[in-house]
PDB file of C-alpha atoms in Angstrom:
ATOM      1  CA  UNK A   1       6.838  18.234  13.486  1.00 65.00           C
ATOM      2  CA  UNK A   2       6.909  14.318  12.613  1.00 75.00           C
ATOM      3  CA  UNK A   3       4.203  12.686  10.703  1.00 82.00           C
ATOM      4  CA  UNK A   4       2.257   9.838  12.402  1.00 84.00           C
ATOM      5  CA  UNK A   5       3.713   7.802   9.721  1.00 83.00           C
ATOM      6  CA  UNK A   6       7.021   8.544  10.234  1.00 83.00           C
ATOM      7  CA  UNK A   7       6.708   8.958  14.499  1.00 84.00           C
ATOM      8  CA  UNK A   8       5.473   5.671  14.811  1.00 84.00           C
ATOM      9  CA  UNK A   9       7.414   3.448  12.337  1.00 83.00           C
ATOM     10  CA  UNK A  10       8.529   0.655  14.132  1.00 82.00           C
ATOM     11  CA  UNK A  11      11.971   0.524  15.458  1.00 81.00           C
ATOM     12  CA  UNK A  12      12.171  -3.145  16.326  1.00 84.00           C
ATOM     13  CA  UNK A  13      11.117  -5.879  14.682  1.00 87.00           C
ATOM     14  CA  UNK A  14       8.466  -7.122  17.651  1.00 85.00           C
ATOM     15  CA  UNK A  15       6.320  -3.828  16.645  1.00 83.00           C
ATOM     16  CA  UNK A  16       6.045  -4.936  13.218  1.00 86.00           C
ATOM     17  CA  UNK A  17       2.918  -6.923  11.961  1.00 83.00           C
ATOM     18  CA  UNK A  18       4.218 -10.303  10.227  1.00 84.00           C
ATOM     19  CA  UNK A  19       2.616 -13.247   9.666  1.00 83.00           C
ATOM     20  CA  UNK A  20       4.224 -16.288  11.694  1.00 84.00           C
ATOM     21  CA  UNK A  21       6.364 -17.570   9.010  1.00 87.00           C
ATOM     22  CA  UNK A  22       7.494 -14.497   7.725  1.00 88.00           C
ATOM     23  CA  UNK A  23       8.462 -13.268  11.511  1.00 91.00           C
ATOM     24  CA  UNK A  24      10.185 -16.620  11.974  1.00 92.00           C
ATOM     25  CA  UNK A  25      12.727 -16.273   9.152  1.00 92.00           C
ATOM     26  CA  UNK A  26      13.370 -12.358   9.863  1.00 92.00           C
ATOM     27  CA  UNK A  27      14.233 -13.321  13.462  1.00 93.00           C
ATOM     28  CA  UNK A  28      16.664 -16.298  12.196  1.00 93.00           C
ATOM     29  CA  UNK A  29      18.468 -13.556   9.961  1.00 92.00           C
ATOM     30  CA  UNK A  30      19.146 -11.077  13.301  1.00 92.00           C
ATOM     31  CA  UNK A  31      19.774 -14.123  15.588  1.00 92.00           C
ATOM     32  CA  UNK A  32      22.432 -15.171  13.143  1.00 90.00           C
ATOM     33  CA  UNK A  33      23.395 -11.784  11.910  1.00 88.00           C
ATOM     34  CA  UNK A  34      23.327 -12.737   8.508  1.00 89.00           C
ATOM     35  CA  UNK A  35      20.851 -13.145   5.326  1.00 92.00           C
ATOM     36  CA  UNK A  36      20.611 -13.505   1.733  1.00 93.00           C
ATOM     37  CA  UNK A  37      19.466 -10.760  -0.642  1.00 94.00           C
ATOM     38  CA  UNK A  38      15.644 -10.385   0.046  1.00 96.00           C
ATOM     39  CA  UNK A  39      12.404  -9.319  -2.248  1.00 96.00           C
ATOM     40  CA  UNK A  40       9.850  -7.751  -0.453  1.00 96.00           C
ATOM     41  CA  UNK A  41       6.492  -7.567  -2.323  1.00 94.00           C
ATOM     42  CA  UNK A  42       3.030  -6.823  -1.346  1.00 90.00           C
ATOM     43  CA  UNK A  43       0.175  -4.076  -1.179  1.00 86.00           C
ATOM     44  CA  UNK A  44       1.069  -0.426   0.211  1.00 85.00           C
ATOM     45  CA  UNK A  45       1.140   0.179   3.836  1.00 83.00           C
ATOM     46  CA  UNK A  46       1.678  -3.510   4.927  1.00 86.00           C
ATOM     47  CA  UNK A  47       5.242  -2.944   6.799  1.00 87.00           C
ATOM     48  CA  UNK A  48       7.504  -3.799   3.977  1.00 92.00           C
ATOM     49  CA  UNK A  49       9.978  -0.968   4.694  1.00 91.00           C
ATOM     50  CA  UNK A  50       9.249  -1.060   8.225  1.00 90.00           C
ATOM     51  CA  UNK A  51      10.398  -4.599   8.232  1.00 93.00           C
ATOM     52  CA  UNK A  52      13.484  -4.205   6.323  1.00 94.00           C
ATOM     53  CA  UNK A  53      14.726  -0.734   8.394  1.00 93.00           C
ATOM     54  CA  UNK A  54      13.737  -2.539  11.705  1.00 92.00           C
ATOM     55  CA  UNK A  55      15.796  -5.701  11.036  1.00 94.00           C
ATOM     56  CA  UNK A  56      19.006  -3.751   9.862  1.00 93.00           C
ATOM     57  CA  UNK A  57      18.617  -1.698  12.803  1.00 92.00           C
ATOM     58  CA  UNK A  58      18.890  -4.954  14.947  1.00 92.00           C
ATOM     59  CA  UNK A  59      21.720  -6.405  13.120  1.00 92.00           C
ATOM     60  CA  UNK A  60      23.609  -3.025  12.446  1.00 91.00           C
ATOM     61  CA  UNK A  61      22.564  -1.123  15.878  1.00 89.00           C
ATOM     62  CA  UNK A  62      24.954   2.040  15.960  1.00 89.00           C
ATOM     63  CA  UNK A  63      26.872   0.950  12.649  1.00 90.00           C
ATOM     64  CA  UNK A  64      23.270   1.362  10.543  1.00 91.00           C
ATOM     65  CA  UNK A  65      24.559   4.622   9.016  1.00 89.00           C
ATOM     66  CA  UNK A  66      27.950   3.156   7.509  1.00 89.00           C
ATOM     67  CA  UNK A  67      26.229  -0.142   6.674  1.00 91.00           C
ATOM     68  CA  UNK A  68      22.893   0.639   5.145  1.00 93.00           C
ATOM     69  CA  UNK A  69      22.009   2.531   2.053  1.00 91.00           C
ATOM     70  CA  UNK A  70      18.361   3.684   1.260  1.00 90.00           C
ATOM     71  CA  UNK A  71      17.300   4.423  -1.670  1.00 85.00           C
ATOM     72  CA  UNK A  72      13.570   5.160  -3.245  1.00 76.00           C
ATOM     73  CA  UNK A  73      13.985   3.541  -6.594  1.00 57.00           C
ATOM     74  CA  UNK A  74      11.310   5.757  -8.091  1.00 58.00           C
ATOM     75  CA  UNK A  75      13.065   8.390  -7.634  1.00 60.00           C
ATOM     76  CA  UNK A  76      16.373   7.389  -8.159  1.00 58.00           C
ATOM     77  CA  UNK A  77      15.449   4.725 -11.041  1.00 59.00           C
ATOM     78  CA  UNK A  78      17.853   5.081 -13.620  1.00 64.00           C
ATOM     79  CA  UNK A  79      21.054   3.385 -15.035  1.00 68.00           C
ATOM     80  CA  UNK A  80      23.224   6.156 -14.222  1.00 72.00           C
ATOM     81  CA  UNK A  81      22.072   6.268 -10.405  1.00 71.00           C
ATOM     82  CA  UNK A  82      22.790   2.450 -10.400  1.00 75.00           C
ATOM     83  CA  UNK A  83      26.115   2.664 -11.939  1.00 76.00           C
ATOM     84  CA  UNK A  84      26.981   5.395  -9.712  1.00 80.00           C
ATOM     85  CA  UNK A  85      25.421   5.124  -6.324  1.00 84.00           C
ATOM     86  CA  UNK A  86      24.667   1.588  -5.847  1.00 85.00           C
ATOM     87  CA  UNK A  87      27.988   0.433  -7.563  1.00 86.00           C
ATOM     88  CA  UNK A  88      30.247   2.728  -5.482  1.00 87.00           C
ATOM     89  CA  UNK A  89      28.379   1.841  -2.044  1.00 88.00           C
ATOM     90  CA  UNK A  90      28.545  -2.164  -2.880  1.00 87.00           C
ATOM     91  CA  UNK A  91      32.228  -1.906  -4.276  1.00 86.00           C
ATOM     92  CA  UNK A  92      33.376   0.135  -1.258  1.00 84.00           C
ATOM     93  CA  UNK A  93      34.835  -1.417   2.022  1.00 76.00           C
ATOM     94  CA  UNK A  94      33.977  -0.154   5.522  1.00 68.00           C
ATOM     95  CA  UNK A  95      37.114  -0.176   7.803  1.00 62.00           C
ATOM     96  CA  UNK A  96      37.029  -2.327  11.037  1.00 63.00           C
ATOM     97  CA  UNK A  97      33.206  -3.719  10.013  1.00 64.00           C
ATOM     98  CA  UNK A  98      32.773  -6.986   9.320  1.00 70.00           C
ATOM     99  CA  UNK A  99      29.718  -8.538   7.747  1.00 79.00           C
ATOM    100  CA  UNK A 100      27.703  -7.514   4.744  1.00 88.00           C
ATOM    101  CA  UNK A 101      26.711  -4.033   3.668  1.00 92.00           C
ATOM    102  CA  UNK A 102      23.155  -3.476   3.086  1.00 94.00           C
ATOM    103  CA  UNK A 103      21.226  -1.759   0.228  1.00 93.00           C
ATOM    104  CA  UNK A 104      17.708  -0.894   0.390  1.00 94.00           C
ATOM    105  CA  UNK A 105      15.589   0.050  -2.843  1.00 92.00           C
ATOM    106  CA  UNK A 106      12.502   0.886  -2.090  1.00 90.00           C
ATOM    107  CA  UNK A 107       9.672   0.902  -5.239  1.00 88.00           C
ATOM    108  CA  UNK A 108      11.902  -0.795  -7.216  1.00 88.00           C
ATOM    109  CA  UNK A 109       9.521  -1.845  -9.834  1.00 87.00           C
ATOM    110  CA  UNK A 110       9.408   1.440 -11.128  1.00 84.00           C
ATOM    111  CA  UNK A 111      13.335   0.746 -12.234  1.00 85.00           C
ATOM    112  CA  UNK A 112      13.574   0.399 -15.745  1.00 83.00           C
ATOM    113  CA  UNK A 113      14.792  -2.780 -17.011  1.00 86.00           C
ATOM    114  CA  UNK A 114      18.020  -1.827 -18.146  1.00 85.00           C
ATOM    115  CA  UNK A 115      18.765  -0.298 -14.857  1.00 85.00           C
ATOM    116  CA  UNK A 116      17.543  -3.883 -13.025  1.00 89.00           C
ATOM    117  CA  UNK A 117      19.880  -5.453 -15.601  1.00 89.00           C
ATOM    118  CA  UNK A 118      22.334  -3.521 -14.326  1.00 88.00           C
ATOM    119  CA  UNK A 119      21.753  -4.438 -10.655  1.00 88.00           C
ATOM    120  CA  UNK A 120      21.513  -7.715 -11.473  1.00 91.00           C
ATOM    121  CA  UNK A 121      25.478  -7.776 -12.615  1.00 91.00           C
ATOM    122  CA  UNK A 122      26.096  -5.666  -9.187  1.00 91.00           C
ATOM    123  CA  UNK A 123      24.789  -8.303  -7.347  1.00 91.00           C
ATOM    124  CA  UNK A 124      26.765 -11.127  -8.888  1.00 91.00           C
ATOM    125  CA  UNK A 125      30.107  -8.846  -8.575  1.00 91.00           C
ATOM    126  CA  UNK A 126      29.974  -7.727  -5.139  1.00 90.00           C
ATOM    127  CA  UNK A 127      28.185 -10.558  -3.514  1.00 88.00           C
ATOM    128  CA  UNK A 128      31.143 -11.103  -0.945  1.00 88.00           C
ATOM    129  CA  UNK A 129      30.528  -7.423   0.289  1.00 89.00           C
ATOM    130  CA  UNK A 130      26.665  -6.635  -0.016  1.00 92.00           C
ATOM    131  CA  UNK A 131      23.270  -7.703   0.049  1.00 94.00           C
ATOM    132  CA  UNK A 132      20.054  -6.018  -1.324  1.00 94.00           C
ATOM    133  CA  UNK A 133      16.572  -5.695  -0.059  1.00 95.00           C
ATOM    134  CA  UNK A 134      14.404  -4.552  -3.201  1.00 95.00           C
ATOM    135  CA  UNK A 135      10.767  -3.463  -2.134  1.00 95.00           C
ATOM    136  CA  UNK A 136       7.505  -3.450  -4.683  1.00 93.00           C
ATOM    137  CA  UNK A 137       4.050  -3.760  -4.980  1.00 90.00           C
ATOM    138  CA  UNK A 138       4.251  -5.677  -8.184  1.00 90.00           C
ATOM    139  CA  UNK A 139       6.462  -8.617  -8.562  1.00 92.00           C
ATOM    140  CA  UNK A 140       5.468  -9.211 -11.954  1.00 91.00           C
ATOM    141  CA  UNK A 141       7.502  -6.029 -13.002  1.00 91.00           C
ATOM    142  CA  UNK A 142      10.748  -7.531 -11.315  1.00 93.00           C
ATOM    143  CA  UNK A 143      12.850  -9.292 -13.886  1.00 93.00           C
ATOM    144  CA  UNK A 144      13.487 -13.132 -13.640  1.00 94.00           C
ATOM    145  CA  UNK A 145      17.307 -12.345 -12.816  1.00 93.00           C
ATOM    146  CA  UNK A 146      16.745 -10.352  -9.970  1.00 94.00           C
ATOM    147  CA  UNK A 147      14.163 -12.718  -8.396  1.00 94.00           C
ATOM    148  CA  UNK A 148      15.747 -15.678  -8.610  1.00 93.00           C
ATOM    149  CA  UNK A 149      18.799 -14.359  -6.542  1.00 93.00           C
ATOM    150  CA  UNK A 150      16.686 -13.335  -4.131  1.00 94.00           C
ATOM    151  CA  UNK A 151      14.649 -14.702  -1.194  1.00 94.00           C
ATOM    152  CA  UNK A 152      10.991 -13.762  -1.649  1.00 95.00           C
ATOM    153  CA  UNK A 153       8.824 -12.460   1.469  1.00 94.00           C
ATOM    154  CA  UNK A 154       4.845 -11.534   0.475  1.00 93.00           C
ATOM    155  CA  UNK A 155       3.593  -9.399   2.493  1.00 91.00           C
ATOM    156  CA  UNK A 156      -0.365  -9.198   2.637  1.00 86.00           C
ATOM    157  CA  UNK A 157      -3.079  -6.528   4.078  1.00 81.00           C
ATOM    158  CA  UNK A 158      -3.054  -6.101   7.871  1.00 79.00           C
ATOM    159  CA  UNK A 159      -5.912  -7.925   9.611  1.00 79.00           C
ATOM    160  CA  UNK A 160      -8.640  -5.629  10.882  1.00 78.00           C
ATOM    161  CA  UNK A 161      -7.955  -6.453  14.901  1.00 80.00           C
ATOM    162  CA  UNK A 162      -3.848  -5.675  14.130  1.00 78.00           C
ATOM    163  CA  UNK A 163      -4.848  -2.455  13.008  1.00 83.00           C
ATOM    164  CA  UNK A 164      -7.588  -1.152  15.740  1.00 83.00           C
ATOM    165  CA  UNK A 165      -4.751  -2.788  18.455  1.00 82.00           C
ATOM    166  CA  UNK A 166      -2.461  -0.539  17.441  1.00 84.00           C
ATOM    167  CA  UNK A 167      -4.428   2.518  16.551  1.00 84.00           C
ATOM    168  CA  UNK A 168      -5.544   2.438  19.969  1.00 84.00           C
ATOM    169  CA  UNK A 169      -2.337   3.103  21.643  1.00 85.00           C
ATOM    170  CA  UNK A 170      -1.504   5.383  19.018  1.00 86.00           C
ATOM    171  CA  UNK A 171      -4.605   7.304  19.420  1.00 86.00           C
ATOM    172  CA  UNK A 172      -4.203   7.218  23.259  1.00 86.00           C
ATOM    173  CA  UNK A 173      -0.650   8.880  22.589  1.00 87.00           C
ATOM    174  CA  UNK A 174      -1.677  11.558  20.916  1.00 84.00           C
ATOM    175  CA  UNK A 175      -5.255  12.164  22.696  1.00 83.00           C
ATOM    176  CA  UNK A 176      -6.747  12.239  19.482  1.00 81.00           C
ATOM    177  CA  UNK A 177     -10.760  10.878  19.891  1.00 79.00           C
ATOM    178  CA  UNK A 178     -12.633   9.525  17.037  1.00 78.00           C
ATOM    179  CA  UNK A 179     -15.931   8.141  16.910  1.00 76.00           C
ATOM    180  CA  UNK A 180     -16.146   4.154  16.595  1.00 79.00           C
ATOM    181  CA  UNK A 181     -18.513   4.328  13.752  1.00 75.00           C
ATOM    182  CA  UNK A 182     -15.849   6.791  11.978  1.00 76.00           C
ATOM    183  CA  UNK A 183     -12.973   4.497  12.897  1.00 80.00           C
ATOM    184  CA  UNK A 184     -14.213   1.154  11.367  1.00 78.00           C
ATOM    185  CA  UNK A 185     -15.091   3.636   8.246  1.00 74.00           C
ATOM    186  CA  UNK A 186     -11.848   4.605   7.985  1.00 78.00           C
ATOM    187  CA  UNK A 187     -10.081   0.556   8.276  1.00 80.00           C
ATOM    188  CA  UNK A 188     -12.655  -0.936   5.965  1.00 74.00           C
ATOM    189  CA  UNK A 189     -11.492   1.844   3.074  1.00 73.00           C
ATOM    190  CA  UNK A 190      -7.969   1.727   3.683  1.00 77.00           C
ATOM    191  CA  UNK A 191      -7.882  -2.127   3.019  1.00 74.00           C
ATOM    192  CA  UNK A 192      -5.628  -2.780   5.567  1.00 75.00           C
ATOM    193  CA  UNK A 193      -2.734  -0.063   4.476  1.00 82.00           C
ATOM    194  CA  UNK A 194      -1.359   1.187   7.789  1.00 83.00           C
ATOM    195  CA  UNK A 195       0.178   4.161   6.381  1.00 85.00           C
ATOM    196  CA  UNK A 196      -3.084   5.640   4.744  1.00 83.00           C
ATOM    197  CA  UNK A 197      -4.964   5.130   8.208  1.00 84.00           C
ATOM    198  CA  UNK A 198      -2.578   6.971  10.002  1.00 86.00           C
ATOM    199  CA  UNK A 199      -2.601   9.822   7.480  1.00 85.00           C
ATOM    200  CA  UNK A 200      -6.279   9.763   7.919  1.00 81.00           C
ATOM    201  CA  UNK A 201      -6.125   9.897  11.710  1.00 82.00           C
ATOM    202  CA  UNK A 202      -3.630  12.886  11.258  1.00 82.00           C
ATOM    203  CA  UNK A 203      -5.824  15.140   8.979  1.00 78.00           C
ATOM    204  CA  UNK A 204      -9.045  14.437  11.321  1.00 75.00           C
ATOM    205  CA  UNK A 205      -6.708  15.596  14.307  1.00 72.00           C
ATOM    206  CA  UNK A 206      -7.192  19.372  12.085  1.00 71.00           C
ATOM    207  CA  UNK A 207     -10.486  18.906  11.237  1.00 69.00           C
ATOM    208  CA  UNK A 208     -13.001  17.971  13.376  1.00 63.00           C
ATOM    209  CA  UNK A 209     -16.143  18.166  11.192  1.00 62.00           C
ATOM    210  CA  UNK A 210     -18.357  19.320  14.212  1.00 56.00           C
ATOM    211  CA  UNK A 211     -18.400  15.733  15.302  1.00 61.00           C
ATOM    212  CA  UNK A 212     -20.877  15.120  12.623  1.00 65.00           C
ATOM    213  CA  UNK A 213     -20.409  11.612  10.739  1.00 63.00           C
ATOM    214  CA  UNK A 214     -21.620  12.647   7.603  1.00 67.00           C
ATOM    215  CA  UNK A 215     -18.827  15.312   7.497  1.00 70.00           C
ATOM    216  CA  UNK A 216     -16.167  12.940   7.862  1.00 72.00           C
ATOM    217  CA  UNK A 217     -17.663  10.967   4.890  1.00 71.00           C
ATOM    218  CA  UNK A 218     -16.888  14.140   2.491  1.00 70.00           C
ATOM    219  CA  UNK A 219     -13.597  15.040   4.202  1.00 72.00           C
ATOM    220  CA  UNK A 220     -12.531  11.377   3.073  1.00 72.00           C
ATOM    221  CA  UNK A 221     -14.453  11.360  -0.289  1.00 70.00           C
ATOM    222  CA  UNK A 222     -15.969   7.941   1.114  1.00 70.00           C
ATOM    223  CA  UNK A 223     -19.662   7.194   0.856  1.00 68.00           C
ATOM    224  CA  UNK A 224     -21.464   6.016   3.885  1.00 66.00           C
ATOM    225  CA  UNK A 225     -22.620   2.592   4.518  1.00 64.00           C
ATOM    226  CA  UNK A 226     -26.178   3.462   4.485  1.00 70.00           C
ATOM    227  CA  UNK A 227     -25.859   5.420   1.153  1.00 70.00           C
ATOM    228  CA  UNK A 228     -24.009   1.646  -0.441  1.00 65.00           C
ATOM    229  CA  UNK A 229     -26.501  -0.485   0.964  1.00 65.00           C
ATOM    230  CA  UNK A 230     -29.471   1.886  -0.229  1.00 70.00           C
ATOM    231  CA  UNK A 231     -27.905   1.506  -3.966  1.00 64.00           C
ATOM    232  CA  UNK A 232     -28.626  -2.299  -3.906  1.00 57.00           C
ATOM    233  CA  UNK A 233     -32.277  -1.752  -4.032  1.00 66.00           C
ATOM    234  CA  UNK A 234     -32.318   0.589  -7.084  1.00 65.00           C
ATOM    235  CA  UNK A 235     -33.467  -1.252 -10.250  1.00 62.00           C
ATOM    236  CA  UNK A 236     -33.795   1.884 -12.355  1.00 65.00           C
ATOM    237  CA  UNK A 237     -31.024   3.422 -14.735  1.00 63.00           C
ATOM    238  CA  UNK A 238     -32.505   6.922 -14.039  1.00 70.00           C
ATOM    239  CA  UNK A 239     -32.611   6.470 -10.569  1.00 73.00           C
ATOM    240  CA  UNK A 240     -29.204   4.746 -10.203  1.00 67.00           C
ATOM    241  CA  UNK A 241     -27.814   7.771 -12.159  1.00 66.00           C
ATOM    242  CA  UNK A 242     -29.337  10.397  -9.984  1.00 74.00           C
ATOM    243  CA  UNK A 243     -28.178   8.262  -6.858  1.00 72.00           C
ATOM    244  CA  UNK A 244     -24.643   8.680  -7.968  1.00 69.00           C
ATOM    245  CA  UNK A 245     -24.831  12.343  -8.719  1.00 70.00           C
ATOM    246  CA  UNK A 246     -26.534  12.999  -5.292  1.00 73.00           C
ATOM    247  CA  UNK A 247     -23.278  11.189  -3.822  1.00 70.00           C
ATOM    248  CA  UNK A 248     -20.851  13.655  -5.793  1.00 66.00           C
ATOM    249  CA  UNK A 249     -22.883  16.146  -4.899  1.00 69.00           C
ATOM    250  CA  UNK A 250     -22.160  15.195  -1.069  1.00 66.00           C
ATOM    251  CA  UNK A 251     -18.668  14.803  -1.597  1.00 63.00           C
ATOM    252  CA  UNK A 252     -18.559  10.939  -1.701  1.00 61.00           C
ATOM    253  CA  UNK A 253     -16.077  10.377  -4.357  1.00 61.00           C
ATOM    254  CA  UNK A 254     -12.551  10.472  -5.579  1.00 58.00           C
ATOM    255  CA  UNK A 255     -11.512   8.273  -8.617  1.00 56.00           C
ATOM    256  CA  UNK A 256      -9.995   5.243  -6.452  1.00 63.00           C
ATOM    257  CA  UNK A 257     -12.859   5.397  -4.194  1.00 65.00           C
ATOM    258  CA  UNK A 258     -15.695   5.416  -7.093  1.00 62.00           C
ATOM    259  CA  UNK A 259     -14.056   2.099  -8.265  1.00 67.00           C
ATOM    260  CA  UNK A 260     -13.882   0.722  -4.878  1.00 69.00           C
ATOM    261  CA  UNK A 261     -17.274   1.447  -3.836  1.00 67.00           C
ATOM    262  CA  UNK A 262     -18.886  -0.222  -6.898  1.00 68.00           C
ATOM    263  CA  UNK A 263     -16.850  -3.308  -6.697  1.00 73.00           C
ATOM    264  CA  UNK A 264     -18.050  -3.303  -2.903  1.00 71.00           C
ATOM    265  CA  UNK A 265     -21.593  -3.123  -4.376  1.00 69.00           C
ATOM    266  CA  UNK A 266     -20.888  -5.917  -6.908  1.00 73.00           C
ATOM    267  CA  UNK A 267     -19.790  -8.305  -4.278  1.00 77.00           C
ATOM    268  CA  UNK A 268     -22.771  -7.615  -2.180  1.00 71.00           C
ATOM    269  CA  UNK A 269     -25.010  -8.431  -5.016  1.00 71.00           C
ATOM    270  CA  UNK A 270     -22.917 -11.749  -6.242  1.00 77.00           C
ATOM    271  CA  UNK A 271     -23.562 -12.685  -2.003  1.00 78.00           C
ATOM    272  CA  UNK A 272     -27.146 -12.122  -2.043  1.00 73.00           C
ATOM    273  CA  UNK A 273     -27.343 -13.733  -5.394  1.00 74.00           C
ATOM    274  CA  UNK A 274     -28.848 -10.904  -7.003  1.00 69.00           C
ATOM    275  CA  UNK A 275     -26.077 -11.513  -9.983  1.00 71.00           C
ATOM    276  CA  UNK A 276     -24.475 -14.204 -11.110  1.00 74.00           C
ATOM    277  CA  UNK A 277     -20.797 -15.248 -11.277  1.00 80.00           C
ATOM    278  CA  UNK A 278     -20.473 -14.622 -15.173  1.00 78.00           C
ATOM    279  CA  UNK A 279     -21.878 -11.122 -14.945  1.00 73.00           C
ATOM    280  CA  UNK A 280     -19.703 -10.417 -11.655  1.00 76.00           C
ATOM    281  CA  UNK A 281     -17.062 -11.097 -13.692  1.00 79.00           C
ATOM    282  CA  UNK A 282     -17.838  -8.561 -16.697  1.00 73.00           C
ATOM    283  CA  UNK A 283     -19.063  -5.966 -14.356  1.00 71.00           C
ATOM    284  CA  UNK A 284     -15.600  -6.398 -12.757  1.00 75.00           C
ATOM    285  CA  UNK A 285     -13.389  -6.345 -16.266  1.00 75.00           C
ATOM    286  CA  UNK A 286     -15.233  -2.840 -16.677  1.00 68.00           C
ATOM    287  CA  UNK A 287     -14.548  -1.721 -13.247  1.00 68.00           C
ATOM    288  CA  UNK A 288     -10.562  -2.470 -14.317  1.00 71.00           C
ATOM    289  CA  UNK A 289     -10.859  -0.689 -17.367  1.00 67.00           C
ATOM    290  CA  UNK A 290     -12.034   2.395 -15.546  1.00 60.00           C
ATOM    291  CA  UNK A 291      -9.227   2.425 -12.895  1.00 62.00           C
ATOM    292  CA  UNK A 292      -6.675   1.738 -15.497  1.00 64.00           C
ATOM    293  CA  UNK A 293      -7.807   4.231 -18.222  1.00 61.00           C
ATOM    294  CA  UNK A 294      -9.142   7.326 -16.210  1.00 53.00           C
ATOM    295  CA  UNK A 295      -8.255   9.944 -18.798  1.00 53.00           C
ATOM    296  CA  UNK A 296     -10.359   7.905 -21.286  1.00 51.00           C
ATOM    297  CA  UNK A 297     -13.366   9.102 -18.850  1.00 47.00           C
ATOM    298  CA  UNK A 298     -13.380  12.297 -18.471  1.00 45.00           C
ATOM    299  CA  UNK A 299     -15.531  13.141 -15.545  1.00 53.00           C
ATOM    300  CA  UNK A 300     -17.458  11.447 -12.710  1.00 50.00           C
ATOM    301  CA  UNK A 301     -20.799  11.420 -14.790  1.00 53.00           C
ATOM    302  CA  UNK A 302     -19.106   9.683 -17.998  1.00 55.00           C
ATOM    303  CA  UNK A 303     -17.931   7.357 -15.227  1.00 54.00           C
ATOM    304  CA  UNK A 304     -21.268   6.979 -13.974  1.00 56.00           C
ATOM    305  CA  UNK A 305     -22.800   6.750 -17.625  1.00 56.00           C
ATOM    306  CA  UNK A 306     -19.510   4.305 -18.655  1.00 52.00           C
ATOM    307  CA  UNK A 307     -20.620   1.450 -15.835  1.00 53.00           C
ATOM    308  CA  UNK A 308     -24.139   1.857 -15.594  1.00 54.00           C
ATOM    309  CA  UNK A 309     -24.661   0.543 -19.063  1.00 49.00           C
ATOM    310  CA  UNK A 310     -23.919  -2.844 -17.634  1.00 46.00           C
ATOM    311  CA  UNK A 311     -25.998  -2.348 -14.273  1.00 50.00           C
TER     312      UNK A 311
END
C-alpha cells in the first residue's frame, strides 16, 4: 500500500504549490519543451522534487522512463557513481527520440566535492544531449562551478492556507477525521513541510489516541500551546527546570522539537518586550549550538541545564 506522500504526489504542474514567478518560468519550460540545467533549493517538503517530476512528465509524457534518470545523491554520491551511471546515461543517445535527456539528482548537497567537480565536467561535455536538475536543501554546499551553470529556483515553506486547502481534499478522500485544533497544531510545528504533515496524518490514521488531544501531543512529542504559554510566566530557575521535566514526563520533547519550542518561547518574549534584541540573539546562538551539537549534550536534563543558564 502506498504512503500518503507517494499517493498524493502531484502528477501535473498545476497540482504543485509554487509562487507566481517560479510557476511562470516552469510553465514556460513546459510550453517550449526546452529548459536549461536547473538548481532547486529550499527547505524539505516544499515541493522541489514534486515540481521537477511533474514538469518532466508533462514534457516527456510516455517517454519519461527513457529520457529521465532519477538518483538520490545522498545514496549515490561518490565519484564512481558519477563516472559510471551518470556519465553513461548522459553520453548515450536514445534512438528515434529528440530533445534533451534529463538527470534529476536529489539531495545533491550530500555529494562530495570531487563528485560535484566530475558532474561539472559531464555538464560541459554532454551539454548538447542532457540537462540536469540538482535538488538540495543548502545551496551553500553546492560548488560555484555547478551553481553558475544552472538556473536557480528558491522554494519557500508553504503557506498555512495552501496546506489547509490540500489537506482538506486528502482527508476527505481518505475518510480521515482530525480535530481542527490538532490539525492546526500539526501545521504549526511542521513549518510548511507538506511531506512531514502527510506522515503525521497517516500516523493518526492508525492511532486514534481516544480522541484526547493531549495524547496526540504526546504521540508527536510536541508541547501544546498552553504548556508554552505558561512557560512564559515562569521567572524562577528551579521552576523552569521542573516545568521542562514535567514536559518530558508527558512525552512532549524530542531533540528537534526541544529547540523549536525554545525558539518559539524566545520569539514570544521578544514580541512582548520581555527580552531585548541583544539577549534574543545570544539565546538563539545557544539554541544553534544545541541543535548542531546534540552529541555534546547527552540527555534532555543536560539540554535544560545547558540552556537554562541564559534564561
